[in-house]
Coordinates of C-alpha atoms and ligand atoms in Angstrom, one line a residue:
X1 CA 59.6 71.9 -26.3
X2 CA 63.6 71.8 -26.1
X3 CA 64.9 69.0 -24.0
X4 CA 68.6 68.7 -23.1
X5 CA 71.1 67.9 -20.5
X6 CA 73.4 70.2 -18.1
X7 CA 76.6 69.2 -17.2
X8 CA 77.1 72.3 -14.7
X9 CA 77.4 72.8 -11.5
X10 CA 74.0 73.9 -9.9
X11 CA 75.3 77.5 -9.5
X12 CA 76.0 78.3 -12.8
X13 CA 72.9 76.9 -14.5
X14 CA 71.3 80.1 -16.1
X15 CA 67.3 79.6 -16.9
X16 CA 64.6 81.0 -16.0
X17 CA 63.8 79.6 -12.8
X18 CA 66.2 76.0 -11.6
X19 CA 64.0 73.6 -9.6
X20 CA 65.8 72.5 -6.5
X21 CA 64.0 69.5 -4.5
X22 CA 64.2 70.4 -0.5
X23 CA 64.0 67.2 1.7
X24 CA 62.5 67.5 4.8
X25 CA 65.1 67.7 8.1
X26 CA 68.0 68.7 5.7
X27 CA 68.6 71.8 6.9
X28 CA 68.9 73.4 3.4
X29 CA 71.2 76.5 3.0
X30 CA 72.0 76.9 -0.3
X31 CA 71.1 79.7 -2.3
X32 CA 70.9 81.7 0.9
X33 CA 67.7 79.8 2.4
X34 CA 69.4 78.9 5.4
X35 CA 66.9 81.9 7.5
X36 CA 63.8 81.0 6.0
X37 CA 64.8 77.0 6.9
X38 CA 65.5 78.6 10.4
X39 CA 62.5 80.3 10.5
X40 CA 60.3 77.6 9.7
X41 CA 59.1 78.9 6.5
X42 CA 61.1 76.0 4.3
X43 CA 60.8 72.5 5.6
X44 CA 60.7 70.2 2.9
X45 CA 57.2 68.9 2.8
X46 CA 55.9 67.5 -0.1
X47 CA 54.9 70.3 -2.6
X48 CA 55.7 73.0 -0.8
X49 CA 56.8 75.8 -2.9
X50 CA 59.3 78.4 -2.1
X51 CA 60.4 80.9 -4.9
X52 CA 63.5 82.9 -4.7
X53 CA 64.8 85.8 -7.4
X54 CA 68.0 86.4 -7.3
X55 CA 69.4 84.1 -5.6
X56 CA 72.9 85.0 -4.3
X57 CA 75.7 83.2 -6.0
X58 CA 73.1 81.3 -8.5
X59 CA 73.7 82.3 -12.7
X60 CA 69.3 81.5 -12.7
X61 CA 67.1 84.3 -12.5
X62 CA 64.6 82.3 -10.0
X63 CA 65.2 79.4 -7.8
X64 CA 62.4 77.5 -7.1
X65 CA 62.7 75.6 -3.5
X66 CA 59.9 72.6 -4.2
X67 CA 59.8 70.3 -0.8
X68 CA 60.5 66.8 -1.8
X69 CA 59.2 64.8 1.8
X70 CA 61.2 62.2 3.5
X71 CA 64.0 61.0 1.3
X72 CA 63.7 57.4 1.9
X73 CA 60.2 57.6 0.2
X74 CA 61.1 60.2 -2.7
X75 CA 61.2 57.7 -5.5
X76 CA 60.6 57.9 -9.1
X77 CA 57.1 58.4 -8.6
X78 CA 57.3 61.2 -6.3
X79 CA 60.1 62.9 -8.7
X80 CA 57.5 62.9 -11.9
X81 CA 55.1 64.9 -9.5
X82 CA 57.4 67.1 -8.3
X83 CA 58.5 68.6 -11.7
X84 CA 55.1 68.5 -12.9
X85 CA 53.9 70.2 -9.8
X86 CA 56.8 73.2 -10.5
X87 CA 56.0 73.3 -14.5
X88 CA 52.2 74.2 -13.2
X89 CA 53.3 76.6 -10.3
X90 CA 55.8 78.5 -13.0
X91 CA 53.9 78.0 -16.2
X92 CA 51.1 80.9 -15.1
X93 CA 54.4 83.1 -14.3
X94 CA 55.1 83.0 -18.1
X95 CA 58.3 81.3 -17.2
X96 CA 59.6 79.9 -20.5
X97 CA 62.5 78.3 -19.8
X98 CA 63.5 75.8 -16.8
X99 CA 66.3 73.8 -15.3
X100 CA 65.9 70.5 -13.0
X101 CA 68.1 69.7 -10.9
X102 CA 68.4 66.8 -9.8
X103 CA 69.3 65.5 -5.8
X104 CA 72.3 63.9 -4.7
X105 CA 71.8 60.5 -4.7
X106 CA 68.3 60.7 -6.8
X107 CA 70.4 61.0 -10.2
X108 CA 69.8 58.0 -11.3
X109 CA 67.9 57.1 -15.0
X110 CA 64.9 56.4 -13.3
X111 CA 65.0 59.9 -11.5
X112 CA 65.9 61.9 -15.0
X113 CA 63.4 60.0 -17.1
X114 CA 60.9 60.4 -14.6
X115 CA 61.9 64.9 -14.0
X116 CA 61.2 64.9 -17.8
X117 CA 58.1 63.4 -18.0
X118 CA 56.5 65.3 -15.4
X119 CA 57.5 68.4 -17.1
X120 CA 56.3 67.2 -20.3
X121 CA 53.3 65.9 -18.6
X122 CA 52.3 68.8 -16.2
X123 CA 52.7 71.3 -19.7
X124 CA 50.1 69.5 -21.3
X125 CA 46.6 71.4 -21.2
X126 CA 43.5 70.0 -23.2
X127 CA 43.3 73.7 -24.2
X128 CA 43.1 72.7 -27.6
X129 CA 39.8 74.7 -29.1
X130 CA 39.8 78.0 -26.0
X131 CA 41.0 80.6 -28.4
X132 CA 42.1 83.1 -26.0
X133 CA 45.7 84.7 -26.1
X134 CA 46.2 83.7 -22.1
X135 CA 47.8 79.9 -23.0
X136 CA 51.4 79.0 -21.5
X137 CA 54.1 76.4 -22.6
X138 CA 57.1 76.0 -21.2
X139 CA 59.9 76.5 -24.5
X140 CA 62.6 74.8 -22.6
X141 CA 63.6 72.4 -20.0
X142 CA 67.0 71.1 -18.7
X143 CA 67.7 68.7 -16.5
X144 CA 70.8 69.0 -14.8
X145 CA 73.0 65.8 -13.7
X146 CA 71.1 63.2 -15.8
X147 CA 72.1 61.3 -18.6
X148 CA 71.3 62.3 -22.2
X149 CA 69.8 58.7 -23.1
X150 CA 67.4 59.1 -19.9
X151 CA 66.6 62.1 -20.5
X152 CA 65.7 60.9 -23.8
X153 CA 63.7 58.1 -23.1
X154 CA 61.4 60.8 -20.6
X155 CA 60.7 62.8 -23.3
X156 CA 59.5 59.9 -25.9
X157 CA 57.2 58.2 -23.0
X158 CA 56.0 61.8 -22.1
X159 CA 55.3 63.0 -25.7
X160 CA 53.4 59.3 -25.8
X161 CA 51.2 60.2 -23.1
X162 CA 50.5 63.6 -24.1
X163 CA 49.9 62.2 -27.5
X164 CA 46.8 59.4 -25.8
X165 CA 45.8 62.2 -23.9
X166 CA 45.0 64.9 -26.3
X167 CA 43.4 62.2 -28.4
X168 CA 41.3 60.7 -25.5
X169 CA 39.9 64.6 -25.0
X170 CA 38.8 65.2 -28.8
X171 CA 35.3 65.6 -29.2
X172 CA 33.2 62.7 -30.7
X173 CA 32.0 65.2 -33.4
X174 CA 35.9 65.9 -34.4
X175 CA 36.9 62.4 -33.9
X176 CA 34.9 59.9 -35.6
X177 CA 36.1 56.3 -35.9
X178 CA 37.1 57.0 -39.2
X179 CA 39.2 60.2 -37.9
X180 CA 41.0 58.3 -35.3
X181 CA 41.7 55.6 -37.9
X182 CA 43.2 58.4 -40.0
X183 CA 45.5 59.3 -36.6
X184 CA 46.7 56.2 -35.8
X185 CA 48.1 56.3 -39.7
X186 CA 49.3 59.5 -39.1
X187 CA 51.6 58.4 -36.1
X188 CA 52.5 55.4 -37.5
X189 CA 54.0 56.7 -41.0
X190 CA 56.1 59.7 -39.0
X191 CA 57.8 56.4 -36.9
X192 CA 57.6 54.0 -39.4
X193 CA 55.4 51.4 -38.2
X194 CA 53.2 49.7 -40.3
X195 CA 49.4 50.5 -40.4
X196 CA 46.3 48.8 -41.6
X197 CA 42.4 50.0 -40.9
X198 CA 40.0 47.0 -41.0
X199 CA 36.5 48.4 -42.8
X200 CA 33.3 47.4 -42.3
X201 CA 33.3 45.1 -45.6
X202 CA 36.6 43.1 -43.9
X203 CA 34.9 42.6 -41.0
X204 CA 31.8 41.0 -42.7
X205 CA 33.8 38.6 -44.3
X206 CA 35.6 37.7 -41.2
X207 CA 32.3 37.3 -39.2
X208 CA 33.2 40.1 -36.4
X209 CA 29.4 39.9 -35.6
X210 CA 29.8 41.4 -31.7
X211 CA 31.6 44.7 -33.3
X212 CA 29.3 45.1 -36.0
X213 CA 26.0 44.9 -34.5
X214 CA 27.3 47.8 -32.1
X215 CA 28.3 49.8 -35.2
X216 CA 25.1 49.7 -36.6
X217 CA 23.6 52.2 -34.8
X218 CA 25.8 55.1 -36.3
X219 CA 25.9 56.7 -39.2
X220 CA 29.8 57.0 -38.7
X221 CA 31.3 53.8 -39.9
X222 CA 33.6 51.2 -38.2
X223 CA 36.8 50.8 -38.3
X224 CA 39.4 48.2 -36.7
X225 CA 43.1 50.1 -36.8
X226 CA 46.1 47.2 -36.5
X227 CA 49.6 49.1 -36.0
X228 CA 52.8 46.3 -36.1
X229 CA 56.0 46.5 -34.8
X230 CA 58.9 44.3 -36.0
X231 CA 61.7 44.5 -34.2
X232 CA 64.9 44.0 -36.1
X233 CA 66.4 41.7 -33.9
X234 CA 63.2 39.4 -32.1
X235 CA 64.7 38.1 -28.3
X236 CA 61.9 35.7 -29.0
X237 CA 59.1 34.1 -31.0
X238 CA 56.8 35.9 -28.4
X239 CA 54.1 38.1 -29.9
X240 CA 52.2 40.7 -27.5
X241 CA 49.1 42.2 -29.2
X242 CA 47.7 45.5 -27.4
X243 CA 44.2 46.1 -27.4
X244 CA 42.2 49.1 -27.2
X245 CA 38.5 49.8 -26.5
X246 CA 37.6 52.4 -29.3
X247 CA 34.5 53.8 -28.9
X248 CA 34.3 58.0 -30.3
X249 CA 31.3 57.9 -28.1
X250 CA 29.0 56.1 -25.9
X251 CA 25.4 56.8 -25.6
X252 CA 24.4 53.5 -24.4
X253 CA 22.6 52.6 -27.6
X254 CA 18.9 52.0 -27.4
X255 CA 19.6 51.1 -23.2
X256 CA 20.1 54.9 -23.6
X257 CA 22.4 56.6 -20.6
X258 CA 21.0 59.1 -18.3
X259 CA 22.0 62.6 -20.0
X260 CA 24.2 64.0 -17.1
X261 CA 27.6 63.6 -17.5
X262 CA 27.1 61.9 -20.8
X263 CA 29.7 64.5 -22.3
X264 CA 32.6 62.6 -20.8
X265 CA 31.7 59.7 -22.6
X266 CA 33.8 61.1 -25.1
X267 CA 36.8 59.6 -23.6
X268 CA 34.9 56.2 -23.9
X269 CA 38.5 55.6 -26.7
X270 CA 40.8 55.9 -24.2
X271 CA 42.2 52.3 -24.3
X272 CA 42.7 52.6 -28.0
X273 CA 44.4 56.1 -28.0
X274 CA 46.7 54.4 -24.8
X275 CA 47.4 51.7 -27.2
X276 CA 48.2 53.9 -30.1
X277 CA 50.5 56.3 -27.7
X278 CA 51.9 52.9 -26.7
X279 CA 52.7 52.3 -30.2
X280 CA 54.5 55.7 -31.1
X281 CA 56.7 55.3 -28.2
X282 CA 57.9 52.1 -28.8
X283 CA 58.3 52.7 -32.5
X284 CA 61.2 55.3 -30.5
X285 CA 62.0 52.8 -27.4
X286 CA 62.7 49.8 -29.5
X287 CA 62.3 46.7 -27.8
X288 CA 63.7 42.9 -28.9
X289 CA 59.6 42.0 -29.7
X290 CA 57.1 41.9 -31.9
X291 CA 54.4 43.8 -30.5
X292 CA 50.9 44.6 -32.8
X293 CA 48.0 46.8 -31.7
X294 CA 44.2 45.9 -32.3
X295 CA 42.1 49.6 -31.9
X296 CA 38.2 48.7 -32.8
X297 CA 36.9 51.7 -32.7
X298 CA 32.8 52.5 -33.2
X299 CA 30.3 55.3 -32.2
X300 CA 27.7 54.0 -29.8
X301 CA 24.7 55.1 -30.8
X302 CA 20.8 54.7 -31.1
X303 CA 20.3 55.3 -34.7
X304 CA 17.0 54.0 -36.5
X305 CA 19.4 50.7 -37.5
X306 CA 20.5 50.5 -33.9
X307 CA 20.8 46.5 -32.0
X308 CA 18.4 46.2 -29.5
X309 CA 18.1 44.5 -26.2
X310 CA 17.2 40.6 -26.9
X311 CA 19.5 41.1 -30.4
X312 CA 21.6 37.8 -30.6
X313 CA 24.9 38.1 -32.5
X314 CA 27.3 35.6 -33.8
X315 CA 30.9 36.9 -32.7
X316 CA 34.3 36.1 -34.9
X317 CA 35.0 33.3 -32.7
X318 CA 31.7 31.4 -33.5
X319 CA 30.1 31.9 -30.3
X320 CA 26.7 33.5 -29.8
X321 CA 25.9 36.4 -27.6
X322 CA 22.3 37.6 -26.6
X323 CA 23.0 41.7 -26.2
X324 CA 20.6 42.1 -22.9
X325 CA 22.0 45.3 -23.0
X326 CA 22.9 47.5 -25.6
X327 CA 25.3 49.9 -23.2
X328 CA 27.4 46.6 -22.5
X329 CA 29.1 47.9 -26.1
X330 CA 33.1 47.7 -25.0
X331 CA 33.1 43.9 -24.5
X332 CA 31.1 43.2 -27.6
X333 CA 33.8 45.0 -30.1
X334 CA 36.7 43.4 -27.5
X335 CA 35.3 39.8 -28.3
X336 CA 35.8 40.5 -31.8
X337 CA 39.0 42.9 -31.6
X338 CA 40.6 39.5 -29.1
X339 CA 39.8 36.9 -31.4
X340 CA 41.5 38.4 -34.5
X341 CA 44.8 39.6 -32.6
X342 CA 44.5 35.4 -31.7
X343 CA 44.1 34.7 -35.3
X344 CA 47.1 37.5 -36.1
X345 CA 49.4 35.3 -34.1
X346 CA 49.5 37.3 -30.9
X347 CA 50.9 34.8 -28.0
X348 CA 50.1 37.1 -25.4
X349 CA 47.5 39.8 -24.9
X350 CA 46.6 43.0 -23.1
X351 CA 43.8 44.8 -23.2
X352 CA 43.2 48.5 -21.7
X353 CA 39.3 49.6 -22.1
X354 CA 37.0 52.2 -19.9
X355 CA 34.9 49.2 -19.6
X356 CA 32.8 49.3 -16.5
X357 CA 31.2 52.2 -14.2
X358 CA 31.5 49.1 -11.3
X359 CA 35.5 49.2 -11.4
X360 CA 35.1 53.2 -10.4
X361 CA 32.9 51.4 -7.5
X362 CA 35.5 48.7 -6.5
X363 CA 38.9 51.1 -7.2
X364 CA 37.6 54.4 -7.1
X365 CA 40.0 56.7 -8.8
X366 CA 43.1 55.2 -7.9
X367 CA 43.7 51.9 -9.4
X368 CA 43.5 50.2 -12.6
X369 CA 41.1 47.4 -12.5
X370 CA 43.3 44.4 -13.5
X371 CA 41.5 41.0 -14.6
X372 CA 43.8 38.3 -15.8
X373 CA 43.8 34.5 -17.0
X374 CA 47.2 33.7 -16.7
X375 CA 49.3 34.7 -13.7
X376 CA 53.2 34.7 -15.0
X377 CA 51.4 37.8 -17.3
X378 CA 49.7 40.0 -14.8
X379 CA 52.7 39.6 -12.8
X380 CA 55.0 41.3 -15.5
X381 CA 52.0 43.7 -16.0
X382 CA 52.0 44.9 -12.1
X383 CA 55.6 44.9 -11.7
X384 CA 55.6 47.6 -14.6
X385 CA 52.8 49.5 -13.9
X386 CA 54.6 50.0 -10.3
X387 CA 57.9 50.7 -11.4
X388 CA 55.9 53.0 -13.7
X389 CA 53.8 54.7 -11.0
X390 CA 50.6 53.8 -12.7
X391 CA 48.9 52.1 -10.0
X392 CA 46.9 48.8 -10.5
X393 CA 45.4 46.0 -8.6
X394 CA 45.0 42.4 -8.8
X395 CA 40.7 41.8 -8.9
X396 CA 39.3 37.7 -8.7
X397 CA 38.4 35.6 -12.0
X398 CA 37.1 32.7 -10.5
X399 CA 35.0 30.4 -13.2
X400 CA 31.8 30.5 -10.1
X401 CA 31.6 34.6 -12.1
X402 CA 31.2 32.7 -14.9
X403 CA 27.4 31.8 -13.7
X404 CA 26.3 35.0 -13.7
X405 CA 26.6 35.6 -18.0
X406 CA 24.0 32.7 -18.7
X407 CA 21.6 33.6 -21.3
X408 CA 18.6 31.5 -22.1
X409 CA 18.8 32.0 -25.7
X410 CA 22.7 32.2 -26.8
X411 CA 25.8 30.9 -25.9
X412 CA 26.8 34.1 -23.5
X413 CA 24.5 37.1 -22.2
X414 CA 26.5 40.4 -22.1
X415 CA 25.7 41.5 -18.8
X416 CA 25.9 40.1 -15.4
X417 CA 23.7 41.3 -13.0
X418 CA 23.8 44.2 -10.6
X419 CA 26.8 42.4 -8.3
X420 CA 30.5 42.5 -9.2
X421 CA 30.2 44.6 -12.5
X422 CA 34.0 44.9 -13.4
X423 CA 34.7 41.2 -12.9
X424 CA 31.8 39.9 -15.2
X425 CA 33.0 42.1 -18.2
X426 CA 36.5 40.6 -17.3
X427 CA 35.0 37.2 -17.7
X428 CA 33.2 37.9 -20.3
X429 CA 35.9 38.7 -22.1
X430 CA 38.1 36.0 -21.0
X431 CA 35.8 33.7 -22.7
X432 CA 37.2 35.6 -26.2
X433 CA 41.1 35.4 -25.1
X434 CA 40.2 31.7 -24.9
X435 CA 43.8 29.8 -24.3
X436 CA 46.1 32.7 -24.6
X437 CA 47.7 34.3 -22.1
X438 CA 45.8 37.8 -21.3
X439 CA 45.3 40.6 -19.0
X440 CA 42.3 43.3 -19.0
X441 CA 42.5 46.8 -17.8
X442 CA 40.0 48.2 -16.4
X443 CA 40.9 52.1 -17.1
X444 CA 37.1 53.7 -16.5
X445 CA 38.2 55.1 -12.9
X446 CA 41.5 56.3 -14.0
X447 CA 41.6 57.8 -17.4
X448 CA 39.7 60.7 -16.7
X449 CA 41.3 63.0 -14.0
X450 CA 37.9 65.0 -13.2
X451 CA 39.8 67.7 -11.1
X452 CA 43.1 68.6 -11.7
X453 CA 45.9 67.3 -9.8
X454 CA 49.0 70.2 -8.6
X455 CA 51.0 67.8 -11.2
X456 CA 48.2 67.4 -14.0
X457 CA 45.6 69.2 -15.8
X458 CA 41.9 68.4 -15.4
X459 CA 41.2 65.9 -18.2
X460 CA 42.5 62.8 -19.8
X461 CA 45.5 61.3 -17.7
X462 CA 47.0 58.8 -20.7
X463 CA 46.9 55.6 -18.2
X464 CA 48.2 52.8 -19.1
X465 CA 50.7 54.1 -21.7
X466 CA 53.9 54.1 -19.8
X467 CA 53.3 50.6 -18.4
X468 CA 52.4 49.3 -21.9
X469 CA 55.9 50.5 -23.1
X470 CA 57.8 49.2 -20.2
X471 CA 55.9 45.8 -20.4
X472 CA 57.2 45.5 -23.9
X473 CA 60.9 47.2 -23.2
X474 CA 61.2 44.6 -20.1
X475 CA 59.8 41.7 -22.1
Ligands
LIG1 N1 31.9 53.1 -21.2 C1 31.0 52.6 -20.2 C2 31.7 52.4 -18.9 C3 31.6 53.6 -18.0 C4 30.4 53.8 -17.3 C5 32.7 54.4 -17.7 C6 30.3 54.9 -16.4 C7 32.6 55.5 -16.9 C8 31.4 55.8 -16.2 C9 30.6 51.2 -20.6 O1 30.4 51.0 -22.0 C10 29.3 50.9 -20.0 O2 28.3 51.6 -20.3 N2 29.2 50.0 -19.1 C11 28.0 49.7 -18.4 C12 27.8 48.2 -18.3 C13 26.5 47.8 -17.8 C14 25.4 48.1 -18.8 C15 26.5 46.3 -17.5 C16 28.1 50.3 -17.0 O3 29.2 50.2 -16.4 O4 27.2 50.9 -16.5
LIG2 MN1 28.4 51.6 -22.6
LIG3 ZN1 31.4 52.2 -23.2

């Protein structure tokens, strides 16, 4: 898709169809609206659509009138949905190309980076392997008013996104561990980061017992993918390693999960694909810091070699875990994954993983579930994710949770109990982040959209990529 900047004014923007925001109580007139605004028919409201051909005195062939709500709450936020809503309400038109334009005082960076994205984001469709001839993509989109280095930096987090997201919807039988391995290589040699795949034999030698006990059970073998980025110029000696739950798919292992809706257990990679879409954008973005990313990615599964409940397994960091439950998989390959980004040098850590069906209890699907040990980081982690829109909230790590993963055999049990599900995975890794500053993401309620939204397709939303980027641009 062709991205670019108009200088125009509004009226002589040719395109297909120009996107006009309507706020509600302005009385718009333009483009001869001023009847239906009279009428009633055009207040502003949030999404409300109002499509106009020939509009007199405009060079486009369509206007599209999209209500935009109160001004004082349109924000960045509210812009992304707005263009992504219009992209979905043209697209099915077989409108190709599109002009934004963008509102008075919302012209700001913030306001153009975020017009792009939505566009980029609300073309996306996992439409992948439907081999009909009824698919639409927008060809072009301009945003009028806005900066070319904003517009820019929209179309590098989008293309991120859309990059996690089409990754996080690939089959388990078309992306193995192996196969994502061989993605992440791909990415990183078109933006010339460096790339390295751990293989089983590595992780032998370097003890990563937790991961390699839930490989066991698959025929496909493991993998650990570490992306770097050097900046050319460091701000700092500060190192943030990004880490990504891998798993292609997730069966439960021999504590075998309940057959419906195991399908979407596919998407049981989306922290690593985040964290590789991460990567790619800020191979683009930049930033003044070193920034590596740690993807251990495995199959689940209950093969004839499979761990089984009662196994106990020595992890990298020396510490023994009895697996009372083999679908507990995410935190066992994050002990491992955590402990070598500490031995990589990482000074600060993130982790983003679809770790817990409890977090979808706690947080539905709105918020990110996030678990921290160090409260200076998870700061600078929710101050991005809301200036990214990405929402997230703050959940307890007291050390009383800490009771509740006592195993009568090994060091650590790696399950909880029924209570408080997302916090004991938390603390369980936390125990594996040792002294470094870290935050965990609980992504299982929010990486999945399982309806579509008027902005976004049904399918993999690419949470937490934009926040991971800004994290590391803000540093
Ligand atoms: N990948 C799942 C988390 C998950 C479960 C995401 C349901 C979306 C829906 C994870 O590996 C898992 O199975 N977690 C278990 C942990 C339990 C055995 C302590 C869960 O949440 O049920
Ligand atoms: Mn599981
Ligand atoms: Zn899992």
């Amino acid at each position: 898709m062709q991205i670019t900047t108009e200088r125009k004014p509004l009226e002589q923007v040719e395109a297909d169809a120009l996107i006009v925001p309507v706020f509600e109580g302005a009385g718009e007139t333009r483009f001869g609206a001023g009847d239906l605004w009279e009428a009633g028919e055009i207040a502003g409201k949030p999404l409300e659509f109002t499509l106009l051909h020939h509009a007199p005195g405009s060079a486009a062939k369509r206007i599209l009138l999209v209500g935009a709500g109160k001004a004082e709450k349109f924000d960045a936020a509210e812009m992304r949905k707005l263009a992504g809503a219009a992209v979905r309400y043209l697209k099915p038109k077989g409108i190709k190309r599109i002009a934004i334009a963008l509102s008075g005082s919302y012209a700001g960076a913030d306001f153009a980076s975020a017009a792009v994205e939505g566009a980029i984001l609300g073309d996306y469709e996992p439409d992948r392997y439907k081999t009909g001839d009824d698919k639409h993509s927008l060809e072009a989109v301009a945003i009028v008013g806005a900066e070319g280095a904003a517009v820019e930096r929209g179309r590098i987090l989008a293309e991120a996104q859309n990059l996690t997201r089409a990754m996080a919807n690939e089959p388990a039988n078309l992306l193995t561990p192996l196969k994502m391995a061989e993605e992440a290589r791909k990415m990183a040699a078109a933006f010339h980061l460096e790339c390295e795949v751990l293989e089983r034999e590595q992780m032998e030698k370097l003890g990563m017992g937790a991961l390699l006990g839930v490989a066991q059970g698959s025929a496909e073998p493991p993998a650990l993918i570490v992306i770097r980025y050097k900046p050319a110029n460091a701000g700092s000696t500060d190192h943030l390693g990004l880490v990504g739950k891998g798993v292609t798919f997730d069966t439960g292992g021999i504590s075998i999960k309940p057959s419906e809706g195991m399908e979407k257990m596919k998407y049981d990679m989306s922290g690593g694909a985040a964290m590789i879409g991460a990567m790619q954008a800020i191979a683009q973005l930049k930033p003044a810091l070193t920034v590596t990313a740690f993807i251990p990615c495995v199959e689940n599964m209950c093969g004839s070699r499979a761990q089984r409940p009662g196994d106990i397994v020595t992890a990298m960091s020396g510490k023994t875990i009895e697996v009372l439950n083999t679908d507990a998989e995410g935190r066992l390959i994050l002990a491992d994954a955590l402990a070598y980004a500490r031995q990589q040098g990482c000074t600060h850590l993130v982790d983003a993983a679809t770790l817990t069906g409890a977090v979808v209890v706690a947080l539905a699907h709105i918020h990110v579930g996030v678990f921290a040990n160090n409260d200076a980081l998870q700061e600078r982690v929710l101050k991005a994710s809301k200036a990214e829109g990405e929402r997230m909230w703050p959940m307890p790590m007291d050390d009383d949770y800490k009771e509740y993963l006592k195993s009568a055999f090994a060091d650590l049990g790696n399950i909880g109990g029924r209570w408080g599900g997302a916090i004991t995975a938390a603390i369980f890794l936390k125990e594996f982040a040792e002294g470094t500053p870290w935050v965990h993401l609980d992504i299982a309620g929010t990486a999945w959209l399982d309806d579509a939204k008027p902005y976004l397709a049904k399918g993999p939303a690419g949470v937490p990529v934009r926040t991971m980027v800004r994290l590391a641009m803000d540093w």
